[in-house]
PDB file of C-alpha atoms in Angstrom:
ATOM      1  CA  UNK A1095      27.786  -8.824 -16.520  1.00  0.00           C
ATOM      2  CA  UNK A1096      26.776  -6.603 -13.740  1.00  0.00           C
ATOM      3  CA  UNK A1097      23.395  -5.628 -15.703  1.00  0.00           C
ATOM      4  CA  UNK A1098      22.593  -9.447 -15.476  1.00  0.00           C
ATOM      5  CA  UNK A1099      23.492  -9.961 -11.849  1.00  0.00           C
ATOM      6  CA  UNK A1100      21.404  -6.974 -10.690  1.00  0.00           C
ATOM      7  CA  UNK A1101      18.115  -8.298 -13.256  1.00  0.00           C
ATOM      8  CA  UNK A1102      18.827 -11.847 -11.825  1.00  0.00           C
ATOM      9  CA  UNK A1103      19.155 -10.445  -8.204  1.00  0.00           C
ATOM     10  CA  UNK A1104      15.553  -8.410  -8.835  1.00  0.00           C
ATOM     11  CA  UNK A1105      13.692 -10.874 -10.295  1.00  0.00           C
ATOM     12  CA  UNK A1106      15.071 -14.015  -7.687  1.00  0.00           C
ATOM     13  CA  UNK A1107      14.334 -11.801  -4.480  1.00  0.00           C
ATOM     14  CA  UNK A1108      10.650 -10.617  -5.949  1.00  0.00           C
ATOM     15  CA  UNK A1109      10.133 -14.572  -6.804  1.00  0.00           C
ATOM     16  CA  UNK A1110      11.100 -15.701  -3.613  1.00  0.00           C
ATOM     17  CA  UNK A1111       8.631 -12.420  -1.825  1.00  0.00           C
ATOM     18  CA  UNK A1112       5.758 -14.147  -4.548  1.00  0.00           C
ATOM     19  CA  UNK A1113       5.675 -17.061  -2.503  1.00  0.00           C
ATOM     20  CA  UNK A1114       4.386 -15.906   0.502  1.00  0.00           C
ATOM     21  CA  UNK A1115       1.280 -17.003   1.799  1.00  0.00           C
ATOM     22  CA  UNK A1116      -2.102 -14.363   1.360  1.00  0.00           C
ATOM     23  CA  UNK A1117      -3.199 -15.524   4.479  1.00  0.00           C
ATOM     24  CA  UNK A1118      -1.392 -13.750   7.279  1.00  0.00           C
ATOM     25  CA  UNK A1119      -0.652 -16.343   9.732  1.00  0.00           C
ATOM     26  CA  UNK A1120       0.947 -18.669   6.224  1.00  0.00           C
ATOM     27  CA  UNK A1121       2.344 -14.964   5.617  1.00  0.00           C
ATOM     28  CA  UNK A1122       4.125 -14.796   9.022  1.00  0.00           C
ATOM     29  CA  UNK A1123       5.480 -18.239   8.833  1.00  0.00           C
ATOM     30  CA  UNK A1124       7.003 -18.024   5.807  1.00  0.00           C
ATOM     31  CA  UNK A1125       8.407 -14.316   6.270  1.00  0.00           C
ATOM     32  CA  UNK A1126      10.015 -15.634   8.867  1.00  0.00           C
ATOM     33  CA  UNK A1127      10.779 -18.564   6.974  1.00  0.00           C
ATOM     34  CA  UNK A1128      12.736 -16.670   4.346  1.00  0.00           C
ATOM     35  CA  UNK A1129      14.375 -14.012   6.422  1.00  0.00           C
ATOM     36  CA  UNK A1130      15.868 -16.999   8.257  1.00  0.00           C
ATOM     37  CA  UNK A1131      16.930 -18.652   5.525  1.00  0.00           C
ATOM     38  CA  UNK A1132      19.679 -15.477   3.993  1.00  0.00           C
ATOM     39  CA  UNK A1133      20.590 -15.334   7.600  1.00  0.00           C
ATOM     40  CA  UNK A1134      21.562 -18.521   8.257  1.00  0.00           C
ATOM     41  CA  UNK A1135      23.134 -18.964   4.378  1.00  0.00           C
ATOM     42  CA  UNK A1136      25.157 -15.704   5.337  1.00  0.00           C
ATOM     43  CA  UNK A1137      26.371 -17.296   8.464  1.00  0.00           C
ATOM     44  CA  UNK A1138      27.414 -20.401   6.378  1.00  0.00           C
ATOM     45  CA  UNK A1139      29.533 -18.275   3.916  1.00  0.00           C
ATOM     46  CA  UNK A1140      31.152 -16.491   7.271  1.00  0.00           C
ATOM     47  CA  UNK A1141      32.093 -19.445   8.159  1.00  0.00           C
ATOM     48  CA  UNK A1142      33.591 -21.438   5.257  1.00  0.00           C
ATOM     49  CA  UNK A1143      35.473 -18.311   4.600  1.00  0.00           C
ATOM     50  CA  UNK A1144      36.270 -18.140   8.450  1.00  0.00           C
ATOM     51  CA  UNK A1145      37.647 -22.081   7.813  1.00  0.00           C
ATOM     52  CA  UNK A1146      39.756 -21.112   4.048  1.00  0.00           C
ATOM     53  CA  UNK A1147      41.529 -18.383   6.437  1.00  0.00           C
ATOM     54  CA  UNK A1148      42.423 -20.513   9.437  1.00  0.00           C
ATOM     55  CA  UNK A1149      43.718 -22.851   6.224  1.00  0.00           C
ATOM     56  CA  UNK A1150      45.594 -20.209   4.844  1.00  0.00           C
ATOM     57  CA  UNK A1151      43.505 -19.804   1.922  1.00  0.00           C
ATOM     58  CA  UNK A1152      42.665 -15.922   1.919  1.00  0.00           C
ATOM     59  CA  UNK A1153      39.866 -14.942   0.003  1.00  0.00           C
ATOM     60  CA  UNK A1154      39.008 -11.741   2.404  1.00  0.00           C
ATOM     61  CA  UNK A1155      39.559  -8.060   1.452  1.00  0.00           C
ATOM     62  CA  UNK A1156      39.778  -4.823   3.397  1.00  0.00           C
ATOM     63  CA  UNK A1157      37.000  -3.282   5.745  1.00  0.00           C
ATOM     64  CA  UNK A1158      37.868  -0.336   4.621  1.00  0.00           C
ATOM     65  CA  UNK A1159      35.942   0.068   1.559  1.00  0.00           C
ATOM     66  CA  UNK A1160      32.909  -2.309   2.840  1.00  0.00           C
ATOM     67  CA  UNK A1161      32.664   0.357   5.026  1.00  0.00           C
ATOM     68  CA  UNK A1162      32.434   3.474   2.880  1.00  0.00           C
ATOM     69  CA  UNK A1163      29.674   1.314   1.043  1.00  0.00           C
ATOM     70  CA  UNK A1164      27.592   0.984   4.358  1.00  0.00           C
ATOM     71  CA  UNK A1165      27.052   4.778   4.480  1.00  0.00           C
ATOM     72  CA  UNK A1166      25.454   4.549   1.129  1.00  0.00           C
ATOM     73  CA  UNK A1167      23.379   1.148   1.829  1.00  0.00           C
ATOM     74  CA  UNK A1168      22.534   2.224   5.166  1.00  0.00           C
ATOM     75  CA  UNK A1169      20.685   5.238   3.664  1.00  0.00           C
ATOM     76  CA  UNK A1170      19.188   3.642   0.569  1.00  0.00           C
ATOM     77  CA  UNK A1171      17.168   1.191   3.079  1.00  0.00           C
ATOM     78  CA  UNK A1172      16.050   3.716   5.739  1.00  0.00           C
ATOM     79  CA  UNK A1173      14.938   6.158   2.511  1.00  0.00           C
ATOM     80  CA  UNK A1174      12.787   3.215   1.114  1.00  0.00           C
ATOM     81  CA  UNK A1175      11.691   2.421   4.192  1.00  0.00           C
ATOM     82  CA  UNK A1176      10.290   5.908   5.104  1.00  0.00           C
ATOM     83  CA  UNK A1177       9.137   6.124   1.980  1.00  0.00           C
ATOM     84  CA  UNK A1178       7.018   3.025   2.185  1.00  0.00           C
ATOM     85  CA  UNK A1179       5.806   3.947   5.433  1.00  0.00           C
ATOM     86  CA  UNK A1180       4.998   7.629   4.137  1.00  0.00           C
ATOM     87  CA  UNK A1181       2.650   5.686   1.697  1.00  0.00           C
ATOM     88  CA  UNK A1182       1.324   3.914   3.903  1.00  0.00           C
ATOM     89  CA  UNK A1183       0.130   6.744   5.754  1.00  0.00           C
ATOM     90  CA  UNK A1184      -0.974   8.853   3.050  1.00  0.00           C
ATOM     91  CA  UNK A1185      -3.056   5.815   1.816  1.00  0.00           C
ATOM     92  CA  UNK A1186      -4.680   5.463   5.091  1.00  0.00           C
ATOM     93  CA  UNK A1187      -5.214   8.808   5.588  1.00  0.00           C
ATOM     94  CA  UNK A1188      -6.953   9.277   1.712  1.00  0.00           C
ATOM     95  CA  UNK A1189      -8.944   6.014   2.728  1.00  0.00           C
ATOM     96  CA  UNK A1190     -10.541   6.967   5.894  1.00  0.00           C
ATOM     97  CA  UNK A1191     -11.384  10.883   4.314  1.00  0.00           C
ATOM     98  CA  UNK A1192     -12.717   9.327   1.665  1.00  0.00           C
ATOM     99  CA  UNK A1193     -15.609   7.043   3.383  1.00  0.00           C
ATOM    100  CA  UNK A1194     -15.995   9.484   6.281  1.00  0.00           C
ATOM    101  CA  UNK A1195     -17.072  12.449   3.590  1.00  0.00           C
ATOM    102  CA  UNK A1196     -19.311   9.745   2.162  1.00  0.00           C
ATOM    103  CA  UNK A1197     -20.912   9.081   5.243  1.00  0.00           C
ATOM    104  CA  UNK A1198     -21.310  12.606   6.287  1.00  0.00           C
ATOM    105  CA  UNK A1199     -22.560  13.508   2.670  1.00  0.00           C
ATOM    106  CA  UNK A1200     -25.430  10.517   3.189  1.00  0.00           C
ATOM    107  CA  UNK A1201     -26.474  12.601   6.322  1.00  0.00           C
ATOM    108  CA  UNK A1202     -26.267  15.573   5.296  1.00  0.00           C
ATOM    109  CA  UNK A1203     -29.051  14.274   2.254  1.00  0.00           C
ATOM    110  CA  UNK A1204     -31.331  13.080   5.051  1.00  0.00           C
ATOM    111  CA  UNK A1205     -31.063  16.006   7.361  1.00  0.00           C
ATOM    112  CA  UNK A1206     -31.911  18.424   4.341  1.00  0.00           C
ATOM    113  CA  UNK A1207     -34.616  16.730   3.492  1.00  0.00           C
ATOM    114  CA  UNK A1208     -36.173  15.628   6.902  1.00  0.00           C
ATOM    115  CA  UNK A1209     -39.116  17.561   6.407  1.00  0.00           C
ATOM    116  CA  UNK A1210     -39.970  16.098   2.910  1.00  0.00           C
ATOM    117  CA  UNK A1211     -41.949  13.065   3.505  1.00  0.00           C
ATOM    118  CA  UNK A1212     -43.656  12.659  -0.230  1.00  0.00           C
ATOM    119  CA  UNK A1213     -42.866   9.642  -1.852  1.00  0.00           C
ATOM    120  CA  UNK A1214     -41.017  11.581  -4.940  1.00  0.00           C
ATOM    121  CA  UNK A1215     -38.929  12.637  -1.609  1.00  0.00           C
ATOM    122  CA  UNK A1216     -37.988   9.235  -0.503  1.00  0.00           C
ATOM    123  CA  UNK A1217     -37.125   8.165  -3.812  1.00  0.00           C
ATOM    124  CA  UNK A1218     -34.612  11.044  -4.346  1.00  0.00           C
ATOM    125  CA  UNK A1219     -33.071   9.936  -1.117  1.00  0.00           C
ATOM    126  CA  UNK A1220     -33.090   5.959  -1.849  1.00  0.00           C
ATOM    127  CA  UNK A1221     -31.229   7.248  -5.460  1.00  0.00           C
ATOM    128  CA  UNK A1222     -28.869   9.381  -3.353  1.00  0.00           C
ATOM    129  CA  UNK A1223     -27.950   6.572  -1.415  1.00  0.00           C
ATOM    130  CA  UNK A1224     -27.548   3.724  -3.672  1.00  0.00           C
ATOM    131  CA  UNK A1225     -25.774   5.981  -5.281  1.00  0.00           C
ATOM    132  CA  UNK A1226     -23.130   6.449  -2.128  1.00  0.00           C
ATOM    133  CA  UNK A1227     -23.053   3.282  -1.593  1.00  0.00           C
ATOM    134  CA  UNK A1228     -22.048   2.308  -5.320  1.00  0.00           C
ATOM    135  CA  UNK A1229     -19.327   4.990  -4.947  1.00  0.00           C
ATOM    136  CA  UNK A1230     -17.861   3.251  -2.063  1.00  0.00           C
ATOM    137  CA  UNK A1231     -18.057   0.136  -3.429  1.00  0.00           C
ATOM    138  CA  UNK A1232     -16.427   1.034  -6.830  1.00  0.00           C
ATOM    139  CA  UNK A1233     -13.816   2.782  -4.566  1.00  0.00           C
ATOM    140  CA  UNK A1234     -12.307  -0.593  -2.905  1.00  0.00           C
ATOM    141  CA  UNK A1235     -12.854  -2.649  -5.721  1.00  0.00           C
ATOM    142  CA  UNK A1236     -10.683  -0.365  -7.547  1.00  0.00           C
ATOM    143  CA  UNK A1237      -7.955  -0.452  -4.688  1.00  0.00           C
ATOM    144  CA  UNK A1238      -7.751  -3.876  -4.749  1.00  0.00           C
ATOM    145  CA  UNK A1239      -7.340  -4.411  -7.951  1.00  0.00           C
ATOM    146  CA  UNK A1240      -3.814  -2.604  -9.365  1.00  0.00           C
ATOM    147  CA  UNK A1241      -5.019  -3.394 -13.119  1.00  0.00           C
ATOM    148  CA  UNK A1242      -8.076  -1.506 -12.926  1.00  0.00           C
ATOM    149  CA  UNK A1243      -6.256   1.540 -10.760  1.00  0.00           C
ATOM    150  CA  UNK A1244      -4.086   1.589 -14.067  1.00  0.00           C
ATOM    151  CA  UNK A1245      -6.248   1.959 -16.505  1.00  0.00           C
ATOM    152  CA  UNK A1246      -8.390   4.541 -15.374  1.00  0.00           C
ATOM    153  CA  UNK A1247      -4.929   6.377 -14.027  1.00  0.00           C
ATOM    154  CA  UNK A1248      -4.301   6.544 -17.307  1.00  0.00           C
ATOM    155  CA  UNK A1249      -7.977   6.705 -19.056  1.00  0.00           C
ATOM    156  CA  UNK A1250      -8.050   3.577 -20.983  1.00  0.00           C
ATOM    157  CA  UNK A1251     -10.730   1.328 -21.671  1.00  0.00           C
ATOM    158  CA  UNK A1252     -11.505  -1.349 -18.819  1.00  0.00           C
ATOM    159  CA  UNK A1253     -13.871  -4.276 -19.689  1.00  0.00           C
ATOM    160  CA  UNK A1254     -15.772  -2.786 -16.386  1.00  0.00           C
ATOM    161  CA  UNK A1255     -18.076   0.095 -16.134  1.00  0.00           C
ATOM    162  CA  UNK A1256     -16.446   0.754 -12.386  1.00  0.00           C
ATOM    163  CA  UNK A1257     -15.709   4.506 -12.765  1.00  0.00           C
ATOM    164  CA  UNK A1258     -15.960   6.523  -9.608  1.00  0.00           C
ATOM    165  CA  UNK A1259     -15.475   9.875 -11.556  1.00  0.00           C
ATOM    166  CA  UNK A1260     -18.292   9.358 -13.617  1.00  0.00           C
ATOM    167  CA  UNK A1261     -20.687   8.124 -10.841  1.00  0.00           C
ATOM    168  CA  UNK A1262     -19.718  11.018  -9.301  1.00  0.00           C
ATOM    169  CA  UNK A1263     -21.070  13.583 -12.240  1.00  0.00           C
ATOM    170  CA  UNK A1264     -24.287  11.270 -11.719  1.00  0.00           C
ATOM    171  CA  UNK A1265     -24.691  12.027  -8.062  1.00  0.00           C
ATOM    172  CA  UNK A1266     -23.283  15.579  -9.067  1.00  0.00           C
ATOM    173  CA  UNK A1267     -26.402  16.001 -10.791  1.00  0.00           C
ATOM    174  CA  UNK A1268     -28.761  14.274  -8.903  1.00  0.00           C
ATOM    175  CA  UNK A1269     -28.234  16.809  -5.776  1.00  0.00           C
ATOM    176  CA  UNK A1270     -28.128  19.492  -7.747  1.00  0.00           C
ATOM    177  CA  UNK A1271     -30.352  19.412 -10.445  1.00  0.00           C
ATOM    178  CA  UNK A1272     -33.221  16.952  -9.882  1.00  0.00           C
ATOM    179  CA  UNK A1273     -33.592  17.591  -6.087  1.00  0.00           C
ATOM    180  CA  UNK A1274     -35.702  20.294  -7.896  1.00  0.00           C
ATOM    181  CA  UNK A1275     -37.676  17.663  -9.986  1.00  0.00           C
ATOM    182  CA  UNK A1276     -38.490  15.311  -6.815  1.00  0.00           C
ATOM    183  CA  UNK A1277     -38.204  17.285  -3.578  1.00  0.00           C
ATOM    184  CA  UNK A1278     -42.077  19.557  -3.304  1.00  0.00           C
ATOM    185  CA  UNK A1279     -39.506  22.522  -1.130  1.00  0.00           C
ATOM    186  CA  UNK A1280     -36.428  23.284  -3.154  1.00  0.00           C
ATOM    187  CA  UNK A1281     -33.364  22.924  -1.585  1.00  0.00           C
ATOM    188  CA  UNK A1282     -31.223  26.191  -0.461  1.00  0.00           C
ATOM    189  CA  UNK A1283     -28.854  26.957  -2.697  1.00  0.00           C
ATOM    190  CA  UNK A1284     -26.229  26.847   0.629  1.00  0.00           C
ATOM    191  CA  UNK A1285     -27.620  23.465   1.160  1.00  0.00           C
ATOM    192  CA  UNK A1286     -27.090  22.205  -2.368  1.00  0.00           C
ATOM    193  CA  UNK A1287     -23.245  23.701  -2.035  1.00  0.00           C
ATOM    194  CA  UNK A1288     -22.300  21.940   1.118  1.00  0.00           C
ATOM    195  CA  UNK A1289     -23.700  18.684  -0.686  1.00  0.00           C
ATOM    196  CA  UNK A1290     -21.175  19.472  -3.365  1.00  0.00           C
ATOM    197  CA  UNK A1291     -18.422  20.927  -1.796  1.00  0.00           C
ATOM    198  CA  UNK A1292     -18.471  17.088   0.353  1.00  0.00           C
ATOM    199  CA  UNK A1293     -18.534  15.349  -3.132  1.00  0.00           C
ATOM    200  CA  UNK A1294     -15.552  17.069  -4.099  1.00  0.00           C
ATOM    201  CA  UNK A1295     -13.655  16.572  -0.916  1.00  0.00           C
ATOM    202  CA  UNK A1296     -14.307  12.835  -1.609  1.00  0.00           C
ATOM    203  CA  UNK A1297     -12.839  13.237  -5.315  1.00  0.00           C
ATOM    204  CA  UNK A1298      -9.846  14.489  -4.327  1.00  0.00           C
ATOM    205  CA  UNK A1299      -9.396  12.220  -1.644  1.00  0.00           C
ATOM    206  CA  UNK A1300      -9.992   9.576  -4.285  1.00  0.00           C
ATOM    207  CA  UNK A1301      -7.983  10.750  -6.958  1.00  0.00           C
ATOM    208  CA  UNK A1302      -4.819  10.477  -4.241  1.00  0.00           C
ATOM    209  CA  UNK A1303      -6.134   6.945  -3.577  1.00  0.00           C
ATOM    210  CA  UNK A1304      -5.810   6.397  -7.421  1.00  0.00           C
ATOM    211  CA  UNK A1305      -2.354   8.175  -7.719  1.00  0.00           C
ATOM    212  CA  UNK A1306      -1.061   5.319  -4.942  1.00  0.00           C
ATOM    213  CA  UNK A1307      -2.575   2.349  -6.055  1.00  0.00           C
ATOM    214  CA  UNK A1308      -1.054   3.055  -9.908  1.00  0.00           C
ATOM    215  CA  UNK A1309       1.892   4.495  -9.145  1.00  0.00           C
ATOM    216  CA  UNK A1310       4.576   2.465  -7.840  1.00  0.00           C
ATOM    217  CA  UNK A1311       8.363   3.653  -7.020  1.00  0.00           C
ATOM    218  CA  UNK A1312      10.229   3.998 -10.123  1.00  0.00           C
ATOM    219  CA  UNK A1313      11.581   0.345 -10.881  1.00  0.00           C
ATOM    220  CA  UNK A1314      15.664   1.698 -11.308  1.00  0.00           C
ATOM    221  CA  UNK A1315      15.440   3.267  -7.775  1.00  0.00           C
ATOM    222  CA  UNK A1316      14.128   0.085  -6.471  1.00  0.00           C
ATOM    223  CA  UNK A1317      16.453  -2.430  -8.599  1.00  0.00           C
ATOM    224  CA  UNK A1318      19.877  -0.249  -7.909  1.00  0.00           C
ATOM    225  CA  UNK A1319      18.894  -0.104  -4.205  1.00  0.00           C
ATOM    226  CA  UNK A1320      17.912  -3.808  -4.098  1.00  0.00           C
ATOM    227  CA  UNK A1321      20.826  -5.449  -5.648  1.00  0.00           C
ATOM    228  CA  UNK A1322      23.502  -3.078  -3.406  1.00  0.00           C
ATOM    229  CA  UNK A1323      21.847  -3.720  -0.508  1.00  0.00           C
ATOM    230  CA  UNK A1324      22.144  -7.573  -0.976  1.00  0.00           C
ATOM    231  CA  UNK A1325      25.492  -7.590  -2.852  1.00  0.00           C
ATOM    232  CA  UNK A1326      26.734  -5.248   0.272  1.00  0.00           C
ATOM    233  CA  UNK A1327      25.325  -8.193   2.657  1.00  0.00           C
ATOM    234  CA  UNK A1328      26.081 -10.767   1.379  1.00  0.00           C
ATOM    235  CA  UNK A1329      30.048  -9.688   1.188  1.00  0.00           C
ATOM    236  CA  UNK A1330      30.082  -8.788   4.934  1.00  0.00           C
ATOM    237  CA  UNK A1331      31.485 -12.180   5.707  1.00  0.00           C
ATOM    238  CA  UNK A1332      34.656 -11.221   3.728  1.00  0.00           C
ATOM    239  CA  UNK A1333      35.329  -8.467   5.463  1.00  0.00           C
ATOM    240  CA  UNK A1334      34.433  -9.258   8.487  1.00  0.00           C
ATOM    241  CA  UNK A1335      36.760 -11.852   8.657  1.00  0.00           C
ATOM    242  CA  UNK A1336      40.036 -10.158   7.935  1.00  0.00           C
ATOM    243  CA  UNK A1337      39.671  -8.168  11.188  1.00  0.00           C
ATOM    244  CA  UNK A1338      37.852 -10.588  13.625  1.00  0.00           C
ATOM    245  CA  UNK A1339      39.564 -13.544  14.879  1.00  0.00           C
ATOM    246  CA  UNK A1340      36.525 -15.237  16.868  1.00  0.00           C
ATOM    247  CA  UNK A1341      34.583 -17.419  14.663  1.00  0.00           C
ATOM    248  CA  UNK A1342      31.605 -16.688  17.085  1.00  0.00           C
ATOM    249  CA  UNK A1343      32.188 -12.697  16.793  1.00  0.00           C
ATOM    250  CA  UNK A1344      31.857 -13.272  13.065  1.00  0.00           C
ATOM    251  CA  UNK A1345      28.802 -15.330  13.371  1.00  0.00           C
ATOM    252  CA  UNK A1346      27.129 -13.257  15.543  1.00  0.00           C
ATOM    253  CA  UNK A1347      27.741 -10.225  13.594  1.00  0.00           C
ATOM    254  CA  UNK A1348      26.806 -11.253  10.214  1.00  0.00           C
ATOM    255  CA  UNK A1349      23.659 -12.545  11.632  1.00  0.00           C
ATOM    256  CA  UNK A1350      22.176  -9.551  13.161  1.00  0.00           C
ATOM    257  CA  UNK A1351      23.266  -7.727  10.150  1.00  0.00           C
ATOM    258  CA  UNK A1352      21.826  -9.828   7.752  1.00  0.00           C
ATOM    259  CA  UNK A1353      18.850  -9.887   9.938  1.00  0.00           C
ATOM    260  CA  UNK A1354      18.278  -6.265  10.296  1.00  0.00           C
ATOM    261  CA  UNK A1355      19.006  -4.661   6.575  1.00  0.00           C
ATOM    262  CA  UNK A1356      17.138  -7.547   4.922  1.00  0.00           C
ATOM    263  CA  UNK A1357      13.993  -7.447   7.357  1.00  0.00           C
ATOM    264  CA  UNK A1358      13.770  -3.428   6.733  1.00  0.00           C
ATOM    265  CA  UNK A1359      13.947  -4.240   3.120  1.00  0.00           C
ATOM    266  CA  UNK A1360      11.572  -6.289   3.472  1.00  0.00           C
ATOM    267  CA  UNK A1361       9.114  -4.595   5.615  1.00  0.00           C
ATOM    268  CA  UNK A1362       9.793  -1.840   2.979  1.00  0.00           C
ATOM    269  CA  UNK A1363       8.464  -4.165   0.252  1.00  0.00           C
ATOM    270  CA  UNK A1364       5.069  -4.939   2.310  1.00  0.00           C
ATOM    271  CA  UNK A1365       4.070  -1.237   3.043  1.00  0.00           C
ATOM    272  CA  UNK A1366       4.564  -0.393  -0.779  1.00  0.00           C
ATOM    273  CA  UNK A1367       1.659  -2.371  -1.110  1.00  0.00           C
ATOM    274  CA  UNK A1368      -0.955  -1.550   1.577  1.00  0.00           C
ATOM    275  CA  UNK A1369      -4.322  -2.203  -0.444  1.00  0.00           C
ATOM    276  CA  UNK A1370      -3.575  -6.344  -0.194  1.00  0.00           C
ATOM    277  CA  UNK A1371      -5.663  -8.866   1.700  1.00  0.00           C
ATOM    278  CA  UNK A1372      -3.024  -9.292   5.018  1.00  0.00           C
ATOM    279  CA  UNK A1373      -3.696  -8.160   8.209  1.00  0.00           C
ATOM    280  CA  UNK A1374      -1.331  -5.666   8.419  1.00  0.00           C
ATOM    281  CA  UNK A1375      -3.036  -4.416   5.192  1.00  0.00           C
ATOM    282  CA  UNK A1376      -5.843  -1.566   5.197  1.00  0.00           C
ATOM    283  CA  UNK A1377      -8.923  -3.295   6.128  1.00  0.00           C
ATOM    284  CA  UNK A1378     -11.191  -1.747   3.006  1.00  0.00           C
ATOM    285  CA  UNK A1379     -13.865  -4.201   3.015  1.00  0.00           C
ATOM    286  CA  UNK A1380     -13.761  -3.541   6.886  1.00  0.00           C
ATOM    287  CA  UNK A1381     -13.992   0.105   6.853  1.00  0.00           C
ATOM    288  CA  UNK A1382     -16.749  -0.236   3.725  1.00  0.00           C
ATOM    289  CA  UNK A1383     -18.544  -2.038   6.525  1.00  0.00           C
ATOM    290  CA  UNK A1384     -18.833   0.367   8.705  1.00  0.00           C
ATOM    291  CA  UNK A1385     -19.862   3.062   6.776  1.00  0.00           C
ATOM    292  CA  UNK A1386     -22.269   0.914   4.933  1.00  0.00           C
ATOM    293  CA  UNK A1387     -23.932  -0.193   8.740  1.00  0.00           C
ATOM    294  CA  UNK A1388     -23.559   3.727   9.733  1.00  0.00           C
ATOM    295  CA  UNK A1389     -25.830   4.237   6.635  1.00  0.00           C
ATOM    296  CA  UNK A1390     -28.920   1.500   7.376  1.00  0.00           C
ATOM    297  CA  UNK A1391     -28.671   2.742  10.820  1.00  0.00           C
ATOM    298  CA  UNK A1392     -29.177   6.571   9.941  1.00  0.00           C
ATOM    299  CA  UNK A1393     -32.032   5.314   7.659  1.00  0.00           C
ATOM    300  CA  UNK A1394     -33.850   3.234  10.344  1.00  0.00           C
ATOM    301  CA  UNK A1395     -33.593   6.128  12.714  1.00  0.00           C
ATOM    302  CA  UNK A1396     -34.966   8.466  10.233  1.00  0.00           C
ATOM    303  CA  UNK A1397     -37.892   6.124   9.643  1.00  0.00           C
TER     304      UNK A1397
END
């Protein structure tokens, strides 16, 4: 019985969190549509229970216990939650290293070879670049899409040929070894390392980028600390009634209770996730932008 409560629980709280709109003003609306909505159902049970007491029909238990259980809810929700805003910030911080050291490798290619003006030149440079600019395109269409993050976490076969690592070992070998083919001065072999070393700063910021967008918290951690959390709120009202005799104290109470440990859980749940499509989302296709403009810009000044 208590194994089908907590799946039932799960699965009714991540159908309701389904729901919510993609855009983030419909996302907003209905957040606070359904944060409202346990609050107010909460408040409801305090008081029916509030109205069985006054009627002596006691269906309340001790505080004492409720109590003992906060200690363990309270820090189940404020783990998750800095936990989810950890990832957050790791994400953010793996995205932005990421397309900087691809911008700064795209300079670096045109400020080694500023002085090569041959046409075998420029066409080393236009590979170099599509070939960036492929690299930071596979990168957020990756991140946006969790299926394709999975499979290549875990090397399967994808019915795409989006594969960052192996675009890499292209690019890998265009700087290294056919710079010598195209470019009429052969690149310094320091030159040709701090080409590289960029590449595999990229990489590894990639790979962490990969490692969050497959990996989600294990699914017992979140289940267990779900269903407490909402079987502990939802039985405030029957404590809190056995040792407050104002029907408005109650009320008031179980709001801003209900309010604050199912809003963190919550927010929790949106900053697993921060490669969606909200604005409180990373922008990717914003920062792609950027770098992308940063990149016809360096090219137009260079011509």
């Amino acid at each position: 019985f208590h194994g089908w409560v907590r799946h039932y629980l799960f699965y009714f709280i991540n159908a309701q969190l389904a729901g919510l709109g993609r855009n983030e003003s419909q996302f907003r609306q209905a957040f606070a549509t359904l944060l409202s909505r346990y609050c107010l159902a909460n408040c409801a049970l305090a008081g029916l229970i509030y109205y069985l007491r006054e009627n002596e029909v006691h269906v309340t238990f001790s505080g004492e216990g409720h109590a003992l259980m906060s200690l363990m809810v309270s820090y189940l929700v404020v783990s998750k939650v800095y936990l989810a805003f950890d990832r957050y910030m790791n994400a953010r911080c793996a995205t932005g290293q990421a397309f900087s050291t691809l911008r700064e490798l795209h300079e670096q290619v045109l400020t080694f070879t500023a002085r090569n003006l041959t046409p075998d030149a420029q066409a080393w440079r236009e590979i170099a670049k599509r070939s960036i600019v492929e690299l930071l395109l596979m990168t957020i269409s990756i991140l946006k899409d969790e299926r394709k993050a999975i499979y290549l976490a875990r090397a399967e076969e994808t019915k795409t040929n989006e594969d960052p690592m192996s675009s890499a070992q292209s690019l890998r070998l265009h700087l290294y070894v056919r710079s010598d083919t195209y470019l009429p001065e052969e690149l310094a072999l320091l030159e040709k390392s701090k080409m590289l070393d960029l590449l595999n700063v990229y990489l590894a910021a990639y790979r962490e980028l990969l490692k969050l967008a497959s990996t989600p918290l294990p699914f017992p951690l979140v289940q267990m600390g779900r269903t407490f959390l909402f079987l502990w709120t939802f039985t405030i009202p029957f404590a809190l009634v056995g040792i407050v005799d104002e029907l408005y104290s109650v009320i008031l109470f179980v709001f801003f209770l209900t309010y604050g440990f199912i809003g963190l859980e919550f927010v929790s749940m949106k900053m697993l996730h921060p490669f969606g499509d909200s604005k409180n989302d990373l922008n990717l296709e914003g920062m792609g932008q950027t770098i992308y403009v940063s990149h016809m810009r360096i090219v137009n000044r260079q011509l």
